[in-house]
C-alpha cells in the first residue's frame, strides 16, 4: 500500500515536471516572437527579467516578496478546491484581513512580538468570518457559493473603502483631496525584514510554513483524508460517516483564515497601512496558481516562485527596455494556458490513435 502511494506520488511529480517544462518552453518561444514583434531583442528582454528576479540579494528578496501572497492565496484556494468547495472570494477575505491588521496595528499599543502576532491572528479570523457569510448562505439557503463569493469580493472592496473613509478618516477622503488610508501601523506591529534593502519580510517564511503544514495535514492526518474525500466522492464520504455539512463549513473557514492572514502579512510586512483598493487580482492569481499546481502544496510553492520571479523581473525589463510589464502579464497567462494541458494524457491519446490506425491499416 505504502509502495503504491510512493509510485503514485512519483508519477504525479513526473507528470507535473513534464507539464511545467513544456509550458516554459512554449512560453519562451511565443514570448520571444511577441517581444521581437515589438522591436526588442528577445535575448536582452529575457536577460533583464532574470537579472530583475535573481541579479542580486535585493532582487532575490523582491522575488520572494512577490512569491509570498501567491503561495498563501493559492494554498487558500487549494484547501477549498481539494474538498469541492468553490471559494472564489479570496480577494474579499484578503481585504478584510488587511484592514483588521492595519487597524489593530495603529489603534493599540502592545509589546513588540505580541503586537504583530495579534495583528496576524486577527487578520486570519477576519478573513475566516467573512468567509462564513457565503458558507452559511450555502448551508441555510442553498445559495451557490460561486455566485455569493464573487459578489462578496465586490462588497469587500467597497465596504473596506467606506469604513476607512468615513469611520477612520472621518470623511476626509470623500472629496478626493486625500488618499483613503488608515494611519501607519506601529513599529511593534510590523514584521521584520528578511533581506536588507529588499521588500521581503518574515512573512515569506510564514507563507512557506503554511504550505508545509497544509501538505502534512492532507498527507498524514485522518481529518485531511476526510476533507479530500468530501471533494472527491461526497457519496462515499456520507457512507463513511463524515459530517459533510460541518466539513464544508470547516473548509470554508480554513480557506478564509489563510486568505485573511495573507492580507495581514501584506500590511505588517509591506504596506504598513491600509489603502483603499490596495490590490487587484491577488486572489485570482492564487486561484490560477492552485489550478496549475493541481492543488498540490509543494507544486504551489514552485509555481508561486516562478510567478513571483516574473513579477519582480518585469519591473527590471520595463526599466531597461521599451517593453512594459503587460508583456510579462501576457507571458504569465500563456504559461497558465500551456500548464493546464495534460501532456501525458495527450501523448497517450496520440499513441493509442496511432496504434489503432496502424491496426486498421
PDB file of C-alpha atoms in Angstrom, residues 102-354:
ATOM      1  CA  UNK A 102      -3.939  47.739   9.892  1.00  0.00           C
ATOM      2  CA  UNK A 103      -6.482  48.991  12.463  1.00  0.00           C
ATOM      3  CA  UNK A 104      -5.075  46.847  15.283  1.00  0.00           C
ATOM      4  CA  UNK A 105      -1.587  47.914  14.206  1.00  0.00           C
ATOM      5  CA  UNK A 106      -2.174  51.632  14.756  1.00  0.00           C
ATOM      6  CA  UNK A 107      -5.008  51.738  17.329  1.00  0.00           C
ATOM      7  CA  UNK A 108      -3.443  49.582  20.064  1.00  0.00           C
ATOM      8  CA  UNK A 109      -0.147  49.660  21.912  1.00  0.00           C
ATOM      9  CA  UNK A 110       1.162  46.186  22.667  1.00  0.00           C
ATOM     10  CA  UNK A 111       4.648  44.814  23.395  1.00  0.00           C
ATOM     11  CA  UNK A 112       6.856  44.086  20.356  1.00  0.00           C
ATOM     12  CA  UNK A 113       6.426  40.497  19.224  1.00  0.00           C
ATOM     13  CA  UNK A 114       2.985  40.210  20.815  1.00  0.00           C
ATOM     14  CA  UNK A 115       1.570  43.077  18.736  1.00  0.00           C
ATOM     15  CA  UNK A 116       2.436  41.618  15.337  1.00  0.00           C
ATOM     16  CA  UNK A 117       1.154  38.153  16.341  1.00  0.00           C
ATOM     17  CA  UNK A 118      -2.164  39.669  17.481  1.00  0.00           C
ATOM     18  CA  UNK A 119      -2.464  41.574  14.171  1.00  0.00           C
ATOM     19  CA  UNK A 120      -1.785  38.463  12.076  1.00  0.00           C
ATOM     20  CA  UNK A 121      -4.093  36.172  14.047  1.00  0.00           C
ATOM     21  CA  UNK A 122      -6.856  38.791  13.967  1.00  0.00           C
ATOM     22  CA  UNK A 123      -6.430  39.194  10.201  1.00  0.00           C
ATOM     23  CA  UNK A 124      -6.886  35.430   9.772  1.00  0.00           C
ATOM     24  CA  UNK A 125     -10.002  35.485  11.962  1.00  0.00           C
ATOM     25  CA  UNK A 126     -11.403  38.443   9.958  1.00  0.00           C
ATOM     26  CA  UNK A 127     -10.917  36.525   6.697  1.00  0.00           C
ATOM     27  CA  UNK A 128     -12.499  33.467   8.301  1.00  0.00           C
ATOM     28  CA  UNK A 129     -15.563  35.407   9.494  1.00  0.00           C
ATOM     29  CA  UNK A 130     -16.004  36.994   6.070  1.00  0.00           C
ATOM     30  CA  UNK A 131     -15.844  33.505   4.504  1.00  0.00           C
ATOM     31  CA  UNK A 132     -18.501  32.371   7.000  1.00  0.00           C
ATOM     32  CA  UNK A 133     -21.143  34.542   5.259  1.00  0.00           C
ATOM     33  CA  UNK A 134     -21.219  32.705   1.889  1.00  0.00           C
ATOM     34  CA  UNK A 135     -20.757  29.384   3.708  1.00  0.00           C
ATOM     35  CA  UNK A 136     -23.915  29.980   5.769  1.00  0.00           C
ATOM     36  CA  UNK A 137     -25.819  31.189   2.698  1.00  0.00           C
ATOM     37  CA  UNK A 138     -24.984  27.850   1.071  1.00  0.00           C
ATOM     38  CA  UNK A 139     -25.843  25.706   4.105  1.00  0.00           C
ATOM     39  CA  UNK A 140     -29.031  27.532   5.143  1.00  0.00           C
ATOM     40  CA  UNK A 141     -30.471  28.901   1.868  1.00  0.00           C
ATOM     41  CA  UNK A 142     -28.651  26.742  -0.735  1.00  0.00           C
ATOM     42  CA  UNK A 143     -27.156  29.837  -2.423  1.00  0.00           C
ATOM     43  CA  UNK A 144     -24.473  28.711  -4.879  1.00  0.00           C
ATOM     44  CA  UNK A 145     -21.094  29.684  -3.384  1.00  0.00           C
ATOM     45  CA  UNK A 146     -19.731  30.525  -6.856  1.00  0.00           C
ATOM     46  CA  UNK A 147     -22.176  33.427  -7.045  1.00  0.00           C
ATOM     47  CA  UNK A 148     -22.054  34.506  -3.388  1.00  0.00           C
ATOM     48  CA  UNK A 149     -18.248  34.510  -3.073  1.00  0.00           C
ATOM     49  CA  UNK A 150     -17.887  36.526  -6.284  1.00  0.00           C
ATOM     50  CA  UNK A 151     -20.442  39.033  -5.003  1.00  0.00           C
ATOM     51  CA  UNK A 152     -18.712  39.294  -1.618  1.00  0.00           C
ATOM     52  CA  UNK A 153     -15.440  40.244  -3.368  1.00  0.00           C
ATOM     53  CA  UNK A 154     -17.024  43.432  -4.727  1.00  0.00           C
ATOM     54  CA  UNK A 155     -18.743  44.143  -1.415  1.00  0.00           C
ATOM     55  CA  UNK A 156     -15.431  43.810   0.477  1.00  0.00           C
ATOM     56  CA  UNK A 157     -13.588  46.287  -1.760  1.00  0.00           C
ATOM     57  CA  UNK A 158     -16.332  48.912  -1.411  1.00  0.00           C
ATOM     58  CA  UNK A 159     -17.103  48.261   2.265  1.00  0.00           C
ATOM     59  CA  UNK A 160     -13.450  48.475   3.386  1.00  0.00           C
ATOM     60  CA  UNK A 161     -13.144  51.739   1.426  1.00  0.00           C
ATOM     61  CA  UNK A 162     -16.284  53.077   3.140  1.00  0.00           C
ATOM     62  CA  UNK A 163     -15.070  52.040   6.615  1.00  0.00           C
ATOM     63  CA  UNK A 164     -11.662  53.642   6.001  1.00  0.00           C
ATOM     64  CA  UNK A 165     -13.075  56.880   4.582  1.00  0.00           C
ATOM     65  CA  UNK A 166     -15.974  57.506   6.994  1.00  0.00           C
ATOM     66  CA  UNK A 167     -15.196  55.638  10.210  1.00  0.00           C
ATOM     67  CA  UNK A 168     -11.418  56.002  10.342  1.00  0.00           C
ATOM     68  CA  UNK A 169     -10.741  59.215   8.375  1.00  0.00           C
ATOM     69  CA  UNK A 170     -13.995  60.953   9.350  1.00  0.00           C
ATOM     70  CA  UNK A 171     -14.929  61.642   5.717  1.00  0.00           C
ATOM     71  CA  UNK A 172     -11.693  63.494   4.855  1.00  0.00           C
ATOM     72  CA  UNK A 173     -11.131  61.484   1.674  1.00  0.00           C
ATOM     73  CA  UNK A 174     -14.658  61.877   0.313  1.00  0.00           C
ATOM     74  CA  UNK A 175     -13.788  64.866  -1.927  1.00  0.00           C
ATOM     75  CA  UNK A 176     -10.750  63.137  -3.433  1.00  0.00           C
ATOM     76  CA  UNK A 177      -8.263  65.525  -1.784  1.00  0.00           C
ATOM     77  CA  UNK A 178      -6.798  62.838   0.493  1.00  0.00           C
ATOM     78  CA  UNK A 179      -5.712  59.260  -0.130  1.00  0.00           C
ATOM     79  CA  UNK A 180      -8.178  56.879   1.520  1.00  0.00           C
ATOM     80  CA  UNK A 181      -5.813  55.278   4.005  1.00  0.00           C
ATOM     81  CA  UNK A 182      -5.503  54.314   7.665  1.00  0.00           C
ATOM     82  CA  UNK A 183      -2.792  55.853   9.886  1.00  0.00           C
ATOM     83  CA  UNK A 184       0.543  53.990   9.754  1.00  0.00           C
ATOM     84  CA  UNK A 185       0.933  50.878  11.887  1.00  0.00           C
ATOM     85  CA  UNK A 186       3.186  50.999  14.950  1.00  0.00           C
ATOM     86  CA  UNK A 187       6.693  49.568  14.578  1.00  0.00           C
ATOM     87  CA  UNK A 188       5.746  46.833  17.068  1.00  0.00           C
ATOM     88  CA  UNK A 189       3.039  45.637  14.638  1.00  0.00           C
ATOM     89  CA  UNK A 190       5.435  45.299  11.689  1.00  0.00           C
ATOM     90  CA  UNK A 191       7.148  42.099  10.581  1.00  0.00           C
ATOM     91  CA  UNK A 192      10.962  42.221  10.466  1.00  0.00           C
ATOM     92  CA  UNK A 193      12.652  42.397   7.062  1.00  0.00           C
ATOM     93  CA  UNK A 194      14.122  39.229   5.587  1.00  0.00           C
ATOM     94  CA  UNK A 195      16.797  40.626   3.241  1.00  0.00           C
ATOM     95  CA  UNK A 196      18.121  44.119   3.928  1.00  0.00           C
ATOM     96  CA  UNK A 197      17.275  46.618   1.188  1.00  0.00           C
ATOM     97  CA  UNK A 198      14.530  44.446  -0.322  1.00  0.00           C
ATOM     98  CA  UNK A 199      10.777  44.453   0.283  1.00  0.00           C
ATOM     99  CA  UNK A 200      10.793  40.867   1.611  1.00  0.00           C
ATOM    100  CA  UNK A 201       9.678  40.327   5.204  1.00  0.00           C
ATOM    101  CA  UNK A 202       9.438  37.396   7.589  1.00  0.00           C
ATOM    102  CA  UNK A 203       6.023  36.852   6.002  1.00  0.00           C
ATOM    103  CA  UNK A 204       7.814  34.849   3.285  1.00  0.00           C
ATOM    104  CA  UNK A 205       8.877  32.287   5.909  1.00  0.00           C
ATOM    105  CA  UNK A 206       5.326  32.192   7.311  1.00  0.00           C
ATOM    106  CA  UNK A 207       3.943  31.514   3.819  1.00  0.00           C
ATOM    107  CA  UNK A 208       6.344  28.587   3.304  1.00  0.00           C
ATOM    108  CA  UNK A 209       5.421  27.281   6.765  1.00  0.00           C
ATOM    109  CA  UNK A 210       1.689  27.402   5.939  1.00  0.00           C
ATOM    110  CA  UNK A 211       2.338  25.468   2.697  1.00  0.00           C
ATOM    111  CA  UNK A 212       4.287  22.767   4.581  1.00  0.00           C
ATOM    112  CA  UNK A 213       1.639  22.481   7.328  1.00  0.00           C
ATOM    113  CA  UNK A 214      -1.184  22.137   4.781  1.00  0.00           C
ATOM    114  CA  UNK A 215       0.815  19.484   2.891  1.00  0.00           C
ATOM    115  CA  UNK A 216       1.415  17.483   6.088  1.00  0.00           C
ATOM    116  CA  UNK A 217      -2.216  17.920   7.157  1.00  0.00           C
ATOM    117  CA  UNK A 218      -3.616  16.449   3.940  1.00  0.00           C
ATOM    118  CA  UNK A 219      -0.892  13.826   3.569  1.00  0.00           C
ATOM    119  CA  UNK A 220      -0.708  12.375   7.070  1.00  0.00           C
ATOM    120  CA  UNK A 221      -3.849  13.144   9.108  1.00  0.00           C
ATOM    121  CA  UNK A 222      -7.226  11.394   9.216  1.00  0.00           C
ATOM    122  CA  UNK A 223      -9.015  14.764   9.096  1.00  0.00           C
ATOM    123  CA  UNK A 224      -7.085  15.704   5.962  1.00  0.00           C
ATOM    124  CA  UNK A 225      -8.149  12.414   4.354  1.00  0.00           C
ATOM    125  CA  UNK A 226     -11.791  13.128   5.276  1.00  0.00           C
ATOM    126  CA  UNK A 227     -11.635  16.616   3.736  1.00  0.00           C
ATOM    127  CA  UNK A 228     -10.270  15.180   0.479  1.00  0.00           C
ATOM    128  CA  UNK A 229     -12.990  12.518   0.402  1.00  0.00           C
ATOM    129  CA  UNK A 230     -15.722  15.169   0.608  1.00  0.00           C
ATOM    130  CA  UNK A 231     -14.333  16.730  -2.578  1.00  0.00           C
ATOM    131  CA  UNK A 232     -13.548  13.500  -4.441  1.00  0.00           C
ATOM    132  CA  UNK A 233     -16.641  11.446  -3.615  1.00  0.00           C
ATOM    133  CA  UNK A 234     -19.362  13.029  -1.497  1.00  0.00           C
ATOM    134  CA  UNK A 235     -21.496   9.853  -1.502  1.00  0.00           C
ATOM    135  CA  UNK A 236     -18.627   7.773  -0.176  1.00  0.00           C
ATOM    136  CA  UNK A 237     -17.918  10.485   2.420  1.00  0.00           C
ATOM    137  CA  UNK A 238     -21.524  10.295   3.671  1.00  0.00           C
ATOM    138  CA  UNK A 239     -21.428   6.478   3.727  1.00  0.00           C
ATOM    139  CA  UNK A 240     -18.127   6.625   5.605  1.00  0.00           C
ATOM    140  CA  UNK A 241     -19.854   8.746   8.273  1.00  0.00           C
ATOM    141  CA  UNK A 242     -18.127  12.058   7.519  1.00  0.00           C
ATOM    142  CA  UNK A 243     -20.360  15.018   8.570  1.00  0.00           C
ATOM    143  CA  UNK A 244     -20.468  16.722   5.160  1.00  0.00           C
ATOM    144  CA  UNK A 245     -22.157  19.998   6.212  1.00  0.00           C
ATOM    145  CA  UNK A 246     -19.783  20.530   9.144  1.00  0.00           C
ATOM    146  CA  UNK A 247     -16.796  19.624   6.966  1.00  0.00           C
ATOM    147  CA  UNK A 248     -17.950  22.073   4.255  1.00  0.00           C
ATOM    148  CA  UNK A 249     -18.107  24.833   6.873  1.00  0.00           C
ATOM    149  CA  UNK A 250     -14.666  23.920   8.252  1.00  0.00           C
ATOM    150  CA  UNK A 251     -13.120  24.031   4.776  1.00  0.00           C
ATOM    151  CA  UNK A 252     -14.586  27.475   4.080  1.00  0.00           C
ATOM    152  CA  UNK A 253     -13.295  28.793   7.416  1.00  0.00           C
ATOM    153  CA  UNK A 254      -9.798  27.358   6.885  1.00  0.00           C
ATOM    154  CA  UNK A 255      -9.594  28.826   3.380  1.00  0.00           C
ATOM    155  CA  UNK A 256     -10.863  32.194   4.670  1.00  0.00           C
ATOM    156  CA  UNK A 257      -8.351  32.207   7.538  1.00  0.00           C
ATOM    157  CA  UNK A 258      -5.403  31.702   5.163  1.00  0.00           C
ATOM    158  CA  UNK A 259      -6.688  34.434   2.811  1.00  0.00           C
ATOM    159  CA  UNK A 260      -7.169  36.861   5.706  1.00  0.00           C
ATOM    160  CA  UNK A 261      -3.689  36.007   7.005  1.00  0.00           C
ATOM    161  CA  UNK A 262      -2.300  36.913   3.575  1.00  0.00           C
ATOM    162  CA  UNK A 263      -3.906  40.359   3.904  1.00  0.00           C
ATOM    163  CA  UNK A 264      -2.441  40.767   7.403  1.00  0.00           C
ATOM    164  CA  UNK A 265       1.058  39.846   6.227  1.00  0.00           C
ATOM    165  CA  UNK A 266       0.753  42.326   3.340  1.00  0.00           C
ATOM    166  CA  UNK A 267       0.008  45.081   5.895  1.00  0.00           C
ATOM    167  CA  UNK A 268       2.553  44.083   8.568  1.00  0.00           C
ATOM    168  CA  UNK A 269       5.255  43.066   6.111  1.00  0.00           C
ATOM    169  CA  UNK A 270       4.992  45.521   3.219  1.00  0.00           C
ATOM    170  CA  UNK A 271       2.374  48.292   3.173  1.00  0.00           C
ATOM    171  CA  UNK A 272       2.287  49.430   6.810  1.00  0.00           C
ATOM    172  CA  UNK A 273      -1.197  50.943   6.405  1.00  0.00           C
ATOM    173  CA  UNK A 274      -4.413  50.016   4.650  1.00  0.00           C
ATOM    174  CA  UNK A 275      -5.189  51.955   1.464  1.00  0.00           C
ATOM    175  CA  UNK A 276      -8.460  51.546  -0.429  1.00  0.00           C
ATOM    176  CA  UNK A 277      -8.163  49.253  -3.466  1.00  0.00           C
ATOM    177  CA  UNK A 278      -4.560  48.434  -2.482  1.00  0.00           C
ATOM    178  CA  UNK A 279      -4.518  45.224  -4.555  1.00  0.00           C
ATOM    179  CA  UNK A 280      -6.111  43.910  -7.716  1.00  0.00           C
ATOM    180  CA  UNK A 281      -6.301  40.262  -8.760  1.00  0.00           C
ATOM    181  CA  UNK A 282      -4.190  38.890  -5.889  1.00  0.00           C
ATOM    182  CA  UNK A 283      -6.901  36.357  -5.098  1.00  0.00           C
ATOM    183  CA  UNK A 284      -7.318  35.454  -8.760  1.00  0.00           C
ATOM    184  CA  UNK A 285      -3.563  34.877  -9.118  1.00  0.00           C
ATOM    185  CA  UNK A 286      -3.838  32.372  -6.271  1.00  0.00           C
ATOM    186  CA  UNK A 287      -6.772  30.596  -7.932  1.00  0.00           C
ATOM    187  CA  UNK A 288      -4.820  30.298 -11.206  1.00  0.00           C
ATOM    188  CA  UNK A 289      -1.716  29.002  -9.416  1.00  0.00           C
ATOM    189  CA  UNK A 290      -3.755  26.441  -7.437  1.00  0.00           C
ATOM    190  CA  UNK A 291      -5.269  25.265 -10.717  1.00  0.00           C
ATOM    191  CA  UNK A 292      -1.880  24.989 -12.467  1.00  0.00           C
ATOM    192  CA  UNK A 293      -0.407  23.114  -9.465  1.00  0.00           C
ATOM    193  CA  UNK A 294      -3.446  20.796  -9.225  1.00  0.00           C
ATOM    194  CA  UNK A 295      -3.889  21.803  -5.567  1.00  0.00           C
ATOM    195  CA  UNK A 296      -0.542  20.238  -4.594  1.00  0.00           C
ATOM    196  CA  UNK A 297       1.085  22.465  -1.889  1.00  0.00           C
ATOM    197  CA  UNK A 298       4.646  21.615  -2.996  1.00  0.00           C
ATOM    198  CA  UNK A 299       3.852  22.385  -6.640  1.00  0.00           C
ATOM    199  CA  UNK A 300       2.121  25.584  -5.477  1.00  0.00           C
ATOM    200  CA  UNK A 301       5.386  26.790  -3.903  1.00  0.00           C
ATOM    201  CA  UNK A 302       7.292  26.093  -7.157  1.00  0.00           C
ATOM    202  CA  UNK A 303       4.725  27.813  -9.416  1.00  0.00           C
ATOM    203  CA  UNK A 304       4.388  30.743  -6.976  1.00  0.00           C
ATOM    204  CA  UNK A 305       8.161  31.247  -7.061  1.00  0.00           C
ATOM    205  CA  UNK A 306       8.096  31.360 -10.885  1.00  0.00           C
ATOM    206  CA  UNK A 307       5.141  33.780 -10.711  1.00  0.00           C
ATOM    207  CA  UNK A 308       6.984  35.991  -8.208  1.00  0.00           C
ATOM    208  CA  UNK A 309      10.164  35.918 -10.317  1.00  0.00           C
ATOM    209  CA  UNK A 310       8.257  37.059 -13.406  1.00  0.00           C
ATOM    210  CA  UNK A 311       6.555  39.806 -11.382  1.00  0.00           C
ATOM    211  CA  UNK A 312       9.883  41.098  -9.982  1.00  0.00           C
ATOM    212  CA  UNK A 313      11.745  40.629 -13.271  1.00  0.00           C
ATOM    213  CA  UNK A 314       9.134  42.548 -15.259  1.00  0.00           C
ATOM    214  CA  UNK A 315       9.996  45.744 -13.362  1.00  0.00           C
ATOM    215  CA  UNK A 316      13.667  45.477 -14.449  1.00  0.00           C
ATOM    216  CA  UNK A 317      12.641  44.676 -18.033  1.00  0.00           C
ATOM    217  CA  UNK A 318      10.361  47.730 -18.080  1.00  0.00           C
ATOM    218  CA  UNK A 319      13.219  49.985 -16.898  1.00  0.00           C
ATOM    219  CA  UNK A 320      15.865  48.642 -19.290  1.00  0.00           C
ATOM    220  CA  UNK A 321      13.836  48.125 -22.498  1.00  0.00           C
ATOM    221  CA  UNK A 322      10.992  49.812 -24.358  1.00  0.00           C
ATOM    222  CA  UNK A 323       8.660  46.980 -23.305  1.00  0.00           C
ATOM    223  CA  UNK A 324       6.161  47.318 -20.480  1.00  0.00           C
ATOM    224  CA  UNK A 325       5.107  44.757 -17.879  1.00  0.00           C
ATOM    225  CA  UNK A 326       1.931  43.949 -19.821  1.00  0.00           C
ATOM    226  CA  UNK A 327       4.193  41.770 -21.975  1.00  0.00           C
ATOM    227  CA  UNK A 328       5.066  39.736 -18.878  1.00  0.00           C
ATOM    228  CA  UNK A 329       1.374  39.566 -17.946  1.00  0.00           C
ATOM    229  CA  UNK A 330       0.669  38.013 -21.349  1.00  0.00           C
ATOM    230  CA  UNK A 331       3.545  35.560 -20.811  1.00  0.00           C
ATOM    231  CA  UNK A 332       2.083  34.624 -17.410  1.00  0.00           C
ATOM    232  CA  UNK A 333      -1.341  33.954 -18.933  1.00  0.00           C
ATOM    233  CA  UNK A 334       0.241  31.868 -21.701  1.00  0.00           C
ATOM    234  CA  UNK A 335       2.037  29.853 -19.017  1.00  0.00           C
ATOM    235  CA  UNK A 336      -1.335  29.202 -17.331  1.00  0.00           C
ATOM    236  CA  UNK A 337      -2.794  28.087 -20.662  1.00  0.00           C
ATOM    237  CA  UNK A 338       0.035  25.702 -21.553  1.00  0.00           C
ATOM    238  CA  UNK A 339       0.458  24.382 -17.999  1.00  0.00           C
ATOM    239  CA  UNK A 340      -3.246  23.458 -17.961  1.00  0.00           C
ATOM    240  CA  UNK A 341      -2.673  20.918 -20.754  1.00  0.00           C
ATOM    241  CA  UNK A 342      -2.205  17.315 -19.592  1.00  0.00           C
ATOM    242  CA  UNK A 343       0.685  16.442 -21.928  1.00  0.00           C
ATOM    243  CA  UNK A 344       0.958  12.858 -20.676  1.00  0.00           C
ATOM    244  CA  UNK A 345      -2.723  12.191 -21.431  1.00  0.00           C
ATOM    245  CA  UNK A 346      -2.322  13.943 -24.794  1.00  0.00           C
ATOM    246  CA  UNK A 347       0.697  11.776 -25.724  1.00  0.00           C
ATOM    247  CA  UNK A 348      -1.103   8.617 -24.567  1.00  0.00           C
ATOM    248  CA  UNK A 349      -4.121   9.563 -26.698  1.00  0.00           C
ATOM    249  CA  UNK A 350      -1.926  10.200 -29.750  1.00  0.00           C
ATOM    250  CA  UNK A 351      -0.081   6.907 -29.172  1.00  0.00           C
ATOM    251  CA  UNK A 352      -3.362   4.966 -28.918  1.00  0.00           C
ATOM    252  CA  UNK A 353      -4.697   6.698 -32.022  1.00  0.00           C
ATOM    253  CA  UNK A 354      -1.522   5.776 -33.923  1.00  0.00           C
TER     254      UNK A 354
END
